[in-house]
Each structure stands twice: as structure tokens, then as C-alpha cells.
């Protein structure tokens, strides 16, 4: 038996979608997070509190082969009596097909000297494949600002031929506000699970709308990272991705936040992290480097620094703290959102040394990358092309 050390969070869930027992059931997921060449996190929820684990085996072992069991533990305690389960599977082989199966036991009573279990349930087997660290090609779809329009999300995925992609990137404001515990599932996670996320990952970049509402502090639990942060990095083959979290758009003391945010400090800390990332051998040796950020990180005059009610503050603060770092980091492309207006901006030497593709609230972009060359195809919700361009390696990128 094996265990995976990984943070887990407690949320309640209501609507049962997959029933393996009359009452207790898996109701959201499973979906893959932070898939790499040697690991993956599997996230799902149960209709009530329980203890859960994941069974995994190489696909080549055959349908009758048993799997190894993984669970989450911290400080010597297995995670239990919770409804949201995030289980990290480490030490996998690169470029290898695997199968996984969910298991869970309902907990009907959890006392110091007595634990009573109810139903035990299991899911079917699902497939996934770890990334190949030697791969020279990579394909992804990126979209932002969907704001709960699930049908629109599905159409944009279909138009981009999502089945042929390695991963899907959601670049913020997938939700409008975080009022209900299950709203992230209703907005985009359930649709993603239905279409692809049981077998390939999506990567979530937080937007400013995901910071709002009573459930905002729980949203990162749905898309956990092993670094414990919302921002992070990912390498797929020889392409290196950076995911920034630009926070809210207005000043910390704005009346909408009631004194409960601290994003200026957060962006300062993140900029220090970014300055270290771009100096790592893994970043420098990548054939291609793409940055995803909900706010465009750019010369601020490009976007109108006189937006009403302080709405440019977050974009300016993020740009003031991170643009210089990115300008010296041989970035090949930035993909952003937030403005609800599609745009493509060529580099401005001396001000912004990389191109920016800004998605609208009704568009997506497919990126097909091969040995540092990026073919970008942007399209709208009617499948009309908005941009087709090919970007070569940035000068000095090797």
C-alpha cells in the first residue's frame, strides 16, 4: 500500500451524478490535476463524508490485474471524514498509459474511540497517460472569461478539437462570483469532466471574479497544486508554461473588498517567486516558454490606465512588479484575458519584449507547438477565425 502526501479540503456536495450505492455516491469528478511525466492528482467528491483512496495500475497489466492503492495522509493521519478528495499519485513512469479506479467508504460516525462505516463504493476504471519529457510537440486550448456559460465552454472546446490536445488551460473568470460551494462544478468542472478531464488535465488560472464571494477561499481546493500555491509552472515535453495569479483589479482598500484582501503584498511575493523561476535550468533550457495570466502583463498605457473606480490598479501593480522580469526572460508568448476584447499585440521592443494574445469572453485559442514554433489559431463562439499566426523562437531564447 502506498500513500500520497497532499493537502485536502472539506466541502459538502449535493447532487449525485454517479451512483455505486443506493445512498452514498461519487457525485463530481473524477478529474485530473497537475499531470506530469511522473505523477498526477485525482480529484473527486462524494455525496457524504467518508474515507477515499485510488487504485492504479499500468494499462499494459491487463483488465484482471490488481492495482496499487494510494490515499492522502498528513502528519501521520489519513484524510477522512471529508467530501472533497484530492489524491496525489507519485513515482509514475514517463510516457506510460495507466488506469485508475476510485474507492470510498462512507463514515456515519467519527468519534475519538469509535468510527462507524457505511457503504463502500467503487468506480469504473479510467485511463490516462503521463507526459513524455522528450516530446517535441504539444497542443493546448486556452480560454477565459466564460462567466458560467457552460454551453459556450463546450462549443469552444469542440471547435478547438479538444480530443487532440494534451491539456486545457482556463485563464480566469470561469465563474462570475463564488456564491455556492458547488458553483465551480456547475460552471466548468462538471462539463470538463464530462468531455475530457477524467483522462487529461485542465489547468486553472485564477481570475479576479474567482476571488469574490463567500466561497472564494475554497476555490483553490478544487484545483490543488503540490507547491501549495495558486500560481505555478508546468512542463509538457520541451515546452515550459508559467501560470500567474494576478488577483483583484481594484486597490486593496476598495469598498467592494471590506478590508479582506491583500493582493499588493501577494503580487510582490509572487514576483520574487517568478524571478527565481526564470533563472532555473528547466526554464532556460526549454524550447518554448509561454506565460498565462488573467491580467495582461504589459505597458499599462496599452490598456487604458484611466478605467473608472480604480479598476486598472491590479493590472498596473502586476505589470510594475512582473513586466521587467518577463522582459528579460525570453518569453515566447503571453496568453491573457480580462478585457473581454480579443486582441493580439506584437512585441514593443524596450517596453514589452514578447507578444500578447488577449482572449475575449467569447473566444478561445488553440496552440500547436513544435520545437519552439507556436502555431496560434484563435476563434469565436461561432467558430469564426480571429487570428492565425506562427511565432518562431524569440531571439536569444536558447
PDB file of C-alpha atoms in Angstrom, residues 91-393:
ATOM      1  CA  UNK A  91       6.574   7.995  -8.837  1.00  0.00           C
ATOM      2  CA  UNK A  92       4.877   7.096 -12.119  1.00  0.00           C
ATOM      3  CA  UNK A  93       6.752   6.165 -15.276  1.00  0.00           C
ATOM      4  CA  UNK A  94       7.003   8.768 -18.049  1.00  0.00           C
ATOM      5  CA  UNK A  95       5.072   8.357 -21.290  1.00  0.00           C
ATOM      6  CA  UNK A  96       3.127   5.436 -19.841  1.00  0.00           C
ATOM      7  CA  UNK A  97      -0.574   4.547 -20.047  1.00  0.00           C
ATOM      8  CA  UNK A  98      -2.264   3.958 -16.683  1.00  0.00           C
ATOM      9  CA  UNK A  99      -5.693   3.104 -15.364  1.00  0.00           C
ATOM     10  CA  UNK A 100      -7.214   4.276 -12.088  1.00  0.00           C
ATOM     11  CA  UNK A 101     -10.249   3.424 -10.004  1.00  0.00           C
ATOM     12  CA  UNK A 102     -11.884   5.322  -7.126  1.00  0.00           C
ATOM     13  CA  UNK A 103     -12.785   3.719  -3.821  1.00  0.00           C
ATOM     14  CA  UNK A 104     -14.601   5.249  -0.857  1.00  0.00           C
ATOM     15  CA  UNK A 105     -16.195   4.184   2.428  1.00  0.00           C
ATOM     16  CA  UNK A 106     -18.883   6.313   3.969  1.00  0.00           C
ATOM     17  CA  UNK A 107     -18.270   7.404   7.560  1.00  0.00           C
ATOM     18  CA  UNK A 108     -21.508   7.616   9.510  1.00  0.00           C
ATOM     19  CA  UNK A 109     -19.922   8.260  12.900  1.00  0.00           C
ATOM     20  CA  UNK A 110     -16.489   9.667  13.714  1.00  0.00           C
ATOM     21  CA  UNK A 111     -15.794   9.705  17.448  1.00  0.00           C
ATOM     22  CA  UNK A 112     -12.477   9.513  19.364  1.00  0.00           C
ATOM     23  CA  UNK A 113     -12.892   5.807  20.114  1.00  0.00           C
ATOM     24  CA  UNK A 114     -15.443   4.727  17.569  1.00  0.00           C
ATOM     25  CA  UNK A 115     -15.650   5.081  13.791  1.00  0.00           C
ATOM     26  CA  UNK A 116     -18.670   3.608  12.044  1.00  0.00           C
ATOM     27  CA  UNK A 117     -18.502   2.948   8.314  1.00  0.00           C
ATOM     28  CA  UNK A 118     -21.456   2.770   5.973  1.00  0.00           C
ATOM     29  CA  UNK A 119     -21.476   1.898   2.272  1.00  0.00           C
ATOM     30  CA  UNK A 120     -18.258   1.112   0.390  1.00  0.00           C
ATOM     31  CA  UNK A 121     -18.323   2.137  -3.271  1.00  0.00           C
ATOM     32  CA  UNK A 122     -16.040   1.859  -6.294  1.00  0.00           C
ATOM     33  CA  UNK A 123     -15.939   3.489  -9.717  1.00  0.00           C
ATOM     34  CA  UNK A 124     -15.145   2.024 -13.128  1.00  0.00           C
ATOM     35  CA  UNK A 125     -11.545   2.079 -14.364  1.00  0.00           C
ATOM     36  CA  UNK A 126     -10.447   5.272 -16.166  1.00  0.00           C
ATOM     37  CA  UNK A 127      -7.433   5.837 -18.421  1.00  0.00           C
ATOM     38  CA  UNK A 128      -4.698   8.457 -18.611  1.00  0.00           C
ATOM     39  CA  UNK A 129      -1.138   8.716 -19.846  1.00  0.00           C
ATOM     40  CA  UNK A 130       1.809  10.501 -18.265  1.00  0.00           C
ATOM     41  CA  UNK A 131       3.610  13.120 -20.321  1.00  0.00           C
ATOM     42  CA  UNK A 132       6.692  12.307 -22.340  1.00  0.00           C
ATOM     43  CA  UNK A 133       9.593  14.524 -21.162  1.00  0.00           C
ATOM     44  CA  UNK A 134      11.298  14.002 -24.540  1.00  0.00           C
ATOM     45  CA  UNK A 135       8.297  15.166 -26.589  1.00  0.00           C
ATOM     46  CA  UNK A 136       8.963  17.979 -29.043  1.00  0.00           C
ATOM     47  CA  UNK A 137       5.297  18.746 -29.746  1.00  0.00           C
ATOM     48  CA  UNK A 138       2.471  19.962 -27.545  1.00  0.00           C
ATOM     49  CA  UNK A 139      -1.105  21.143 -28.174  1.00  0.00           C
ATOM     50  CA  UNK A 140      -3.379  23.065 -25.797  1.00  0.00           C
ATOM     51  CA  UNK A 141      -6.590  25.084 -25.867  1.00  0.00           C
ATOM     52  CA  UNK A 142      -6.875  28.217 -23.724  1.00  0.00           C
ATOM     53  CA  UNK A 143      -9.949  30.304 -22.904  1.00  0.00           C
ATOM     54  CA  UNK A 144     -11.010  32.815 -20.279  1.00  0.00           C
ATOM     55  CA  UNK A 145     -13.945  34.904 -19.040  1.00  0.00           C
ATOM     56  CA  UNK A 146     -16.575  32.251 -19.692  1.00  0.00           C
ATOM     57  CA  UNK A 147     -18.504  33.511 -16.632  1.00  0.00           C
ATOM     58  CA  UNK A 148     -20.654  30.423 -16.040  1.00  0.00           C
ATOM     59  CA  UNK A 149     -21.710  29.956 -19.690  1.00  0.00           C
ATOM     60  CA  UNK A 150     -21.181  26.198 -19.773  1.00  0.00           C
ATOM     61  CA  UNK A 151     -22.654  25.669 -23.247  1.00  0.00           C
ATOM     62  CA  UNK A 152     -20.238  28.247 -24.608  1.00  0.00           C
ATOM     63  CA  UNK A 153     -17.332  26.430 -22.966  1.00  0.00           C
ATOM     64  CA  UNK A 154     -18.381  23.157 -24.577  1.00  0.00           C
ATOM     65  CA  UNK A 155     -18.660  24.734 -28.014  1.00  0.00           C
ATOM     66  CA  UNK A 156     -15.241  26.366 -27.763  1.00  0.00           C
ATOM     67  CA  UNK A 157     -13.693  23.040 -26.763  1.00  0.00           C
ATOM     68  CA  UNK A 158     -15.339  21.266 -29.683  1.00  0.00           C
ATOM     69  CA  UNK A 159     -14.318  23.922 -32.198  1.00  0.00           C
ATOM     70  CA  UNK A 160     -10.723  23.580 -30.993  1.00  0.00           C
ATOM     71  CA  UNK A 161     -10.755  19.780 -31.398  1.00  0.00           C
ATOM     72  CA  UNK A 162     -10.053  19.247 -27.698  1.00  0.00           C
ATOM     73  CA  UNK A 163      -9.605  15.478 -28.064  1.00  0.00           C
ATOM     74  CA  UNK A 164      -6.299  16.038 -29.855  1.00  0.00           C
ATOM     75  CA  UNK A 165      -4.886  18.345 -27.147  1.00  0.00           C
ATOM     76  CA  UNK A 166      -2.562  17.477 -24.281  1.00  0.00           C
ATOM     77  CA  UNK A 167      -4.262  19.826 -21.794  1.00  0.00           C
ATOM     78  CA  UNK A 168      -6.849  22.583 -21.489  1.00  0.00           C
ATOM     79  CA  UNK A 169      -5.998  25.926 -19.854  1.00  0.00           C
ATOM     80  CA  UNK A 170      -8.662  28.086 -18.199  1.00  0.00           C
ATOM     81  CA  UNK A 171      -7.261  31.608 -17.872  1.00  0.00           C
ATOM     82  CA  UNK A 172      -9.547  33.052 -15.215  1.00  0.00           C
ATOM     83  CA  UNK A 173     -13.108  34.252 -14.655  1.00  0.00           C
ATOM     84  CA  UNK A 174     -14.625  30.915 -15.453  1.00  0.00           C
ATOM     85  CA  UNK A 175     -17.057  31.877 -12.681  1.00  0.00           C
ATOM     86  CA  UNK A 176     -18.793  35.194 -12.186  1.00  0.00           C
ATOM     87  CA  UNK A 177     -18.891  35.001  -8.391  1.00  0.00           C
ATOM     88  CA  UNK A 178     -18.398  32.324  -5.752  1.00  0.00           C
ATOM     89  CA  UNK A 179     -21.754  32.234  -4.010  1.00  0.00           C
ATOM     90  CA  UNK A 180     -22.330  28.473  -3.739  1.00  0.00           C
ATOM     91  CA  UNK A 181     -19.988  25.697  -2.693  1.00  0.00           C
ATOM     92  CA  UNK A 182     -20.656  23.710  -5.853  1.00  0.00           C
ATOM     93  CA  UNK A 183     -20.678  26.602  -8.301  1.00  0.00           C
ATOM     94  CA  UNK A 184     -17.233  25.798  -9.731  1.00  0.00           C
ATOM     95  CA  UNK A 185     -18.558  22.357 -10.634  1.00  0.00           C
ATOM     96  CA  UNK A 186     -21.668  23.791 -12.257  1.00  0.00           C
ATOM     97  CA  UNK A 187     -19.703  26.475 -14.107  1.00  0.00           C
ATOM     98  CA  UNK A 188     -16.919  24.478 -15.718  1.00  0.00           C
ATOM     99  CA  UNK A 189     -15.603  21.440 -13.815  1.00  0.00           C
ATOM    100  CA  UNK A 190     -18.550  19.096 -14.438  1.00  0.00           C
ATOM    101  CA  UNK A 191     -18.554  19.977 -18.149  1.00  0.00           C
ATOM    102  CA  UNK A 192     -14.796  19.404 -18.301  1.00  0.00           C
ATOM    103  CA  UNK A 193     -15.160  16.039 -16.563  1.00  0.00           C
ATOM    104  CA  UNK A 194     -17.911  15.027 -18.965  1.00  0.00           C
ATOM    105  CA  UNK A 195     -15.816  15.898 -22.016  1.00  0.00           C
ATOM    106  CA  UNK A 196     -12.184  15.134 -21.190  1.00  0.00           C
ATOM    107  CA  UNK A 197     -10.960  15.669 -17.622  1.00  0.00           C
ATOM    108  CA  UNK A 198     -11.214  12.043 -16.491  1.00  0.00           C
ATOM    109  CA  UNK A 199      -8.404  11.313 -18.935  1.00  0.00           C
ATOM    110  CA  UNK A 200      -6.451  14.547 -19.486  1.00  0.00           C
ATOM    111  CA  UNK A 201      -5.909  17.577 -17.262  1.00  0.00           C
ATOM    112  CA  UNK A 202      -7.188  21.107 -17.206  1.00  0.00           C
ATOM    113  CA  UNK A 203      -5.108  23.842 -15.604  1.00  0.00           C
ATOM    114  CA  UNK A 204      -6.843  26.682 -13.783  1.00  0.00           C
ATOM    115  CA  UNK A 205      -5.503  30.246 -13.669  1.00  0.00           C
ATOM    116  CA  UNK A 206      -7.474  32.327 -11.179  1.00  0.00           C
ATOM    117  CA  UNK A 207      -9.211  35.485 -12.387  1.00  0.00           C
ATOM    118  CA  UNK A 208     -10.418  38.423 -10.347  1.00  0.00           C
ATOM    119  CA  UNK A 209     -14.004  37.136 -10.224  1.00  0.00           C
ATOM    120  CA  UNK A 210     -12.875  33.908  -8.570  1.00  0.00           C
ATOM    121  CA  UNK A 211     -11.600  35.976  -5.631  1.00  0.00           C
ATOM    122  CA  UNK A 212     -15.112  37.205  -4.776  1.00  0.00           C
ATOM    123  CA  UNK A 213     -17.903  35.778  -2.688  1.00  0.00           C
ATOM    124  CA  UNK A 214     -18.160  33.588   0.399  1.00  0.00           C
ATOM    125  CA  UNK A 215     -16.610  30.530  -1.267  1.00  0.00           C
ATOM    126  CA  UNK A 216     -13.635  32.293  -2.870  1.00  0.00           C
ATOM    127  CA  UNK A 217     -11.219  30.979  -0.243  1.00  0.00           C
ATOM    128  CA  UNK A 218     -12.278  27.411  -1.019  1.00  0.00           C
ATOM    129  CA  UNK A 219     -11.879  27.640  -4.812  1.00  0.00           C
ATOM    130  CA  UNK A 220      -8.171  26.632  -4.833  1.00  0.00           C
ATOM    131  CA  UNK A 221      -9.171  23.353  -3.194  1.00  0.00           C
ATOM    132  CA  UNK A 222     -10.794  22.258  -6.460  1.00  0.00           C
ATOM    133  CA  UNK A 223      -7.529  22.675  -8.395  1.00  0.00           C
ATOM    134  CA  UNK A 224      -4.738  21.872  -5.914  1.00  0.00           C
ATOM    135  CA  UNK A 225      -1.053  22.233  -6.673  1.00  0.00           C
ATOM    136  CA  UNK A 226       1.774  20.390  -4.962  1.00  0.00           C
ATOM    137  CA  UNK A 227       3.570  23.707  -4.352  1.00  0.00           C
ATOM    138  CA  UNK A 228       0.659  24.849  -2.182  1.00  0.00           C
ATOM    139  CA  UNK A 229       0.109  27.973  -4.295  1.00  0.00           C
ATOM    140  CA  UNK A 230      -2.408  29.031  -6.935  1.00  0.00           C
ATOM    141  CA  UNK A 231       0.380  30.145  -9.294  1.00  0.00           C
ATOM    142  CA  UNK A 232       2.893  27.652 -10.648  1.00  0.00           C
ATOM    143  CA  UNK A 233       4.637  26.094 -13.615  1.00  0.00           C
ATOM    144  CA  UNK A 234       4.208  23.064 -15.857  1.00  0.00           C
ATOM    145  CA  UNK A 235       6.455  21.429 -18.412  1.00  0.00           C
ATOM    146  CA  UNK A 236       4.939  19.382 -21.220  1.00  0.00           C
ATOM    147  CA  UNK A 237       7.688  17.884 -23.337  1.00  0.00           C
ATOM    148  CA  UNK A 238      10.133  20.658 -24.190  1.00  0.00           C
ATOM    149  CA  UNK A 239       7.581  23.468 -23.643  1.00  0.00           C
ATOM    150  CA  UNK A 240       7.596  25.375 -20.335  1.00  0.00           C
ATOM    151  CA  UNK A 241       4.407  27.052 -19.089  1.00  0.00           C
ATOM    152  CA  UNK A 242       4.176  29.677 -16.343  1.00  0.00           C
ATOM    153  CA  UNK A 243       0.828  30.390 -14.643  1.00  0.00           C
ATOM    154  CA  UNK A 244       0.497  33.722 -12.838  1.00  0.00           C
ATOM    155  CA  UNK A 245      -2.226  34.724 -10.391  1.00  0.00           C
ATOM    156  CA  UNK A 246      -2.820  38.462 -10.756  1.00  0.00           C
ATOM    157  CA  UNK A 247      -5.565  38.754  -8.118  1.00  0.00           C
ATOM    158  CA  UNK A 248      -8.145  41.537  -7.938  1.00  0.00           C
ATOM    159  CA  UNK A 249      -8.360  44.568 -10.230  1.00  0.00           C
ATOM    160  CA  UNK A 250      -9.067  47.321  -7.685  1.00  0.00           C
ATOM    161  CA  UNK A 251      -6.959  48.643  -4.768  1.00  0.00           C
ATOM    162  CA  UNK A 252      -6.912  46.633  -1.548  1.00  0.00           C
ATOM    163  CA  UNK A 253      -8.856  49.356   0.271  1.00  0.00           C
ATOM    164  CA  UNK A 254     -11.684  49.468  -2.281  1.00  0.00           C
ATOM    165  CA  UNK A 255     -15.124  49.367  -0.701  1.00  0.00           C
ATOM    166  CA  UNK A 256     -16.031  46.129  -2.534  1.00  0.00           C
ATOM    167  CA  UNK A 257     -13.460  44.154  -0.514  1.00  0.00           C
ATOM    168  CA  UNK A 258     -14.405  45.289   3.014  1.00  0.00           C
ATOM    169  CA  UNK A 259     -10.781  45.243   4.110  1.00  0.00           C
ATOM    170  CA  UNK A 260     -10.439  41.494   3.480  1.00  0.00           C
ATOM    171  CA  UNK A 261      -7.882  41.366   0.635  1.00  0.00           C
ATOM    172  CA  UNK A 262      -4.109  41.817   0.445  1.00  0.00           C
ATOM    173  CA  UNK A 263      -3.261  41.415  -3.233  1.00  0.00           C
ATOM    174  CA  UNK A 264      -0.488  44.024  -3.445  1.00  0.00           C
ATOM    175  CA  UNK A 265       1.583  42.012  -0.956  1.00  0.00           C
ATOM    176  CA  UNK A 266       0.622  38.792  -2.742  1.00  0.00           C
ATOM    177  CA  UNK A 267       1.791  40.099  -6.125  1.00  0.00           C
ATOM    178  CA  UNK A 268       5.086  41.249  -4.581  1.00  0.00           C
ATOM    179  CA  UNK A 269       5.698  37.769  -3.191  1.00  0.00           C
ATOM    180  CA  UNK A 270       4.752  36.200  -6.494  1.00  0.00           C
ATOM    181  CA  UNK A 271       7.146  38.461  -8.407  1.00  0.00           C
ATOM    182  CA  UNK A 272      10.005  37.229  -6.200  1.00  0.00           C
ATOM    183  CA  UNK A 273       8.988  33.658  -7.000  1.00  0.00           C
ATOM    184  CA  UNK A 274       8.828  34.475 -10.741  1.00  0.00           C
ATOM    185  CA  UNK A 275      12.309  35.993 -10.707  1.00  0.00           C
ATOM    186  CA  UNK A 276      13.653  32.666  -9.417  1.00  0.00           C
ATOM    187  CA  UNK A 277      11.645  30.526 -11.866  1.00  0.00           C
ATOM    188  CA  UNK A 278      13.058  32.236 -14.961  1.00  0.00           C
ATOM    189  CA  UNK A 279      16.608  31.540 -13.737  1.00  0.00           C
ATOM    190  CA  UNK A 280      16.110  27.775 -13.396  1.00  0.00           C
ATOM    191  CA  UNK A 281      17.789  25.423 -15.886  1.00  0.00           C
ATOM    192  CA  UNK A 282      14.397  23.843 -16.655  1.00  0.00           C
ATOM    193  CA  UNK A 283      13.036  27.210 -17.768  1.00  0.00           C
ATOM    194  CA  UNK A 284      16.145  28.319 -19.634  1.00  0.00           C
ATOM    195  CA  UNK A 285      16.612  25.029 -21.470  1.00  0.00           C
ATOM    196  CA  UNK A 286      13.009  24.780 -22.696  1.00  0.00           C
ATOM    197  CA  UNK A 287      12.451  25.113 -26.426  1.00  0.00           C
ATOM    198  CA  UNK A 288       9.405  27.330 -25.830  1.00  0.00           C
ATOM    199  CA  UNK A 289       8.177  29.447 -22.887  1.00  0.00           C
ATOM    200  CA  UNK A 290       4.560  30.590 -22.623  1.00  0.00           C
ATOM    201  CA  UNK A 291       3.070  32.637 -19.777  1.00  0.00           C
ATOM    202  CA  UNK A 292      -0.622  32.571 -18.822  1.00  0.00           C
ATOM    203  CA  UNK A 293      -2.096  35.397 -16.759  1.00  0.00           C
ATOM    204  CA  UNK A 294      -5.642  36.641 -16.333  1.00  0.00           C
ATOM    205  CA  UNK A 295      -4.489  40.267 -16.460  1.00  0.00           C
ATOM    206  CA  UNK A 296      -2.228  41.134 -19.407  1.00  0.00           C
ATOM    207  CA  UNK A 297       1.230  41.962 -18.062  1.00  0.00           C
ATOM    208  CA  UNK A 298       2.121  44.869 -20.299  1.00  0.00           C
ATOM    209  CA  UNK A 299       2.956  48.515 -20.650  1.00  0.00           C
ATOM    210  CA  UNK A 300      -0.113  49.868 -18.908  1.00  0.00           C
ATOM    211  CA  UNK A 301      -0.941  52.573 -21.432  1.00  0.00           C
ATOM    212  CA  UNK A 302      -1.826  49.787 -23.844  1.00  0.00           C
ATOM    213  CA  UNK A 303      -4.984  49.107 -21.845  1.00  0.00           C
ATOM    214  CA  UNK A 304      -6.256  52.474 -20.587  1.00  0.00           C
ATOM    215  CA  UNK A 305      -4.932  53.345 -17.156  1.00  0.00           C
ATOM    216  CA  UNK A 306      -7.951  55.606 -16.551  1.00  0.00           C
ATOM    217  CA  UNK A 307     -10.567  52.921 -16.049  1.00  0.00           C
ATOM    218  CA  UNK A 308     -13.269  54.029 -13.610  1.00  0.00           C
ATOM    219  CA  UNK A 309     -13.240  53.341  -9.902  1.00  0.00           C
ATOM    220  CA  UNK A 310      -9.630  52.166  -9.704  1.00  0.00           C
ATOM    221  CA  UNK A 311     -10.157  49.162 -11.983  1.00  0.00           C
ATOM    222  CA  UNK A 312      -6.696  49.436 -13.531  1.00  0.00           C
ATOM    223  CA  UNK A 313      -4.890  49.107 -10.207  1.00  0.00           C
ATOM    224  CA  UNK A 314      -4.358  45.340 -10.234  1.00  0.00           C
ATOM    225  CA  UNK A 315      -3.187  45.274 -13.835  1.00  0.00           C
ATOM    226  CA  UNK A 316      -0.768  48.132 -13.205  1.00  0.00           C
ATOM    227  CA  UNK A 317       0.555  46.639  -9.974  1.00  0.00           C
ATOM    228  CA  UNK A 318       1.119  43.239 -11.608  1.00  0.00           C
ATOM    229  CA  UNK A 319       2.819  44.858 -14.598  1.00  0.00           C
ATOM    230  CA  UNK A 320       5.002  47.115 -12.444  1.00  0.00           C
ATOM    231  CA  UNK A 321       6.230  44.094 -10.499  1.00  0.00           C
ATOM    232  CA  UNK A 322       6.477  41.408 -13.187  1.00  0.00           C
ATOM    233  CA  UNK A 323       6.966  43.004 -16.620  1.00  0.00           C
ATOM    234  CA  UNK A 324      10.664  43.716 -16.149  1.00  0.00           C
ATOM    235  CA  UNK A 325      11.249  40.121 -15.075  1.00  0.00           C
ATOM    236  CA  UNK A 326       9.421  38.754 -18.127  1.00  0.00           C
ATOM    237  CA  UNK A 327      11.138  41.200 -20.475  1.00  0.00           C
ATOM    238  CA  UNK A 328      14.473  39.647 -19.533  1.00  0.00           C
ATOM    239  CA  UNK A 329      13.235  36.051 -19.634  1.00  0.00           C
ATOM    240  CA  UNK A 330      12.916  35.334 -23.381  1.00  0.00           C
ATOM    241  CA  UNK A 331       9.164  34.747 -23.181  1.00  0.00           C
ATOM    242  CA  UNK A 332       7.784  33.484 -26.484  1.00  0.00           C
ATOM    243  CA  UNK A 333       4.112  34.332 -25.853  1.00  0.00           C
ATOM    244  CA  UNK A 334       1.739  35.528 -23.153  1.00  0.00           C
ATOM    245  CA  UNK A 335      -1.923  34.462 -23.169  1.00  0.00           C
ATOM    246  CA  UNK A 336      -4.291  36.596 -21.082  1.00  0.00           C
ATOM    247  CA  UNK A 337      -7.919  37.624 -20.725  1.00  0.00           C
ATOM    248  CA  UNK A 338      -9.907  40.015 -18.505  1.00  0.00           C
ATOM    249  CA  UNK A 339     -10.648  42.778 -21.031  1.00  0.00           C
ATOM    250  CA  UNK A 340     -13.488  40.901 -22.812  1.00  0.00           C
ATOM    251  CA  UNK A 341     -11.997  42.180 -26.067  1.00  0.00           C
ATOM    252  CA  UNK A 342      -9.979  39.903 -28.336  1.00  0.00           C
ATOM    253  CA  UNK A 343      -6.617  41.365 -29.299  1.00  0.00           C
ATOM    254  CA  UNK A 344      -3.187  40.344 -30.466  1.00  0.00           C
ATOM    255  CA  UNK A 345      -0.292  42.681 -29.659  1.00  0.00           C
ATOM    256  CA  UNK A 346       3.118  42.356 -31.254  1.00  0.00           C
ATOM    257  CA  UNK A 347       6.152  42.984 -29.060  1.00  0.00           C
ATOM    258  CA  UNK A 348       7.137  46.582 -28.351  1.00  0.00           C
ATOM    259  CA  UNK A 349      10.941  46.448 -28.025  1.00  0.00           C
ATOM    260  CA  UNK A 350      12.135  48.199 -24.912  1.00  0.00           C
ATOM    261  CA  UNK A 351       8.679  48.176 -23.353  1.00  0.00           C
ATOM    262  CA  UNK A 352       7.353  44.640 -23.783  1.00  0.00           C
ATOM    263  CA  UNK A 353       9.626  42.135 -25.477  1.00  0.00           C
ATOM    264  CA  UNK A 354       7.027  39.438 -26.129  1.00  0.00           C
ATOM    265  CA  UNK A 355       3.672  39.181 -27.945  1.00  0.00           C
ATOM    266  CA  UNK A 356       0.395  39.023 -26.045  1.00  0.00           C
ATOM    267  CA  UNK A 357      -2.741  37.218 -27.159  1.00  0.00           C
ATOM    268  CA  UNK A 358      -5.732  38.509 -25.174  1.00  0.00           C
ATOM    269  CA  UNK A 359      -8.822  36.330 -25.281  1.00  0.00           C
ATOM    270  CA  UNK A 360     -12.303  37.780 -25.138  1.00  0.00           C
ATOM    271  CA  UNK A 361     -15.290  36.444 -23.202  1.00  0.00           C
ATOM    272  CA  UNK A 362     -16.410  34.723 -26.419  1.00  0.00           C
ATOM    273  CA  UNK A 363     -13.236  33.228 -27.849  1.00  0.00           C
ATOM    274  CA  UNK A 364     -10.572  30.578 -27.393  1.00  0.00           C
ATOM    275  CA  UNK A 365      -7.157  29.862 -28.855  1.00  0.00           C
ATOM    276  CA  UNK A 366      -5.528  26.610 -29.841  1.00  0.00           C
ATOM    277  CA  UNK A 367      -1.751  26.490 -29.610  1.00  0.00           C
ATOM    278  CA  UNK A 368       0.135  23.803 -31.530  1.00  0.00           C
ATOM    279  CA  UNK A 369       3.786  23.901 -30.519  1.00  0.00           C
ATOM    280  CA  UNK A 370       6.643  22.090 -32.211  1.00  0.00           C
ATOM    281  CA  UNK A 371      10.292  22.577 -31.243  1.00  0.00           C
ATOM    282  CA  UNK A 372       9.722  26.160 -30.126  1.00  0.00           C
ATOM    283  CA  UNK A 373       7.499  27.200 -33.009  1.00  0.00           C
ATOM    284  CA  UNK A 374       3.958  28.178 -31.972  1.00  0.00           C
ATOM    285  CA  UNK A 375       1.015  27.972 -34.336  1.00  0.00           C
ATOM    286  CA  UNK A 376      -1.809  30.013 -32.791  1.00  0.00           C
ATOM    287  CA  UNK A 377      -5.397  29.765 -34.048  1.00  0.00           C
ATOM    288  CA  UNK A 378      -7.985  31.919 -32.255  1.00  0.00           C
ATOM    289  CA  UNK A 379     -11.706  31.563 -32.933  1.00  0.00           C
ATOM    290  CA  UNK A 380     -15.027  32.771 -31.551  1.00  0.00           C
ATOM    291  CA  UNK A 381     -18.212  31.053 -30.337  1.00  0.00           C
ATOM    292  CA  UNK A 382     -19.465  30.823 -33.935  1.00  0.00           C
ATOM    293  CA  UNK A 383     -16.221  29.108 -34.938  1.00  0.00           C
ATOM    294  CA  UNK A 384     -15.130  32.112 -36.973  1.00  0.00           C
ATOM    295  CA  UNK A 385     -11.352  32.588 -37.120  1.00  0.00           C
ATOM    296  CA  UNK A 386      -9.999  35.613 -35.254  1.00  0.00           C
ATOM    297  CA  UNK A 387      -6.290  35.003 -35.722  1.00  0.00           C
ATOM    298  CA  UNK A 388      -3.924  32.604 -37.389  1.00  0.00           C
ATOM    299  CA  UNK A 389      -0.250  33.217 -36.851  1.00  0.00           C
ATOM    300  CA  UNK A 390       3.002  31.348 -36.402  1.00  0.00           C
ATOM    301  CA  UNK A 391       5.558  32.517 -33.883  1.00  0.00           C
ATOM    302  CA  UNK A 392       9.158  31.421 -34.063  1.00  0.00           C
ATOM    303  CA  UNK A 393      11.632  31.217 -31.217  1.00  0.00           C
TER     304      UNK A 393
END
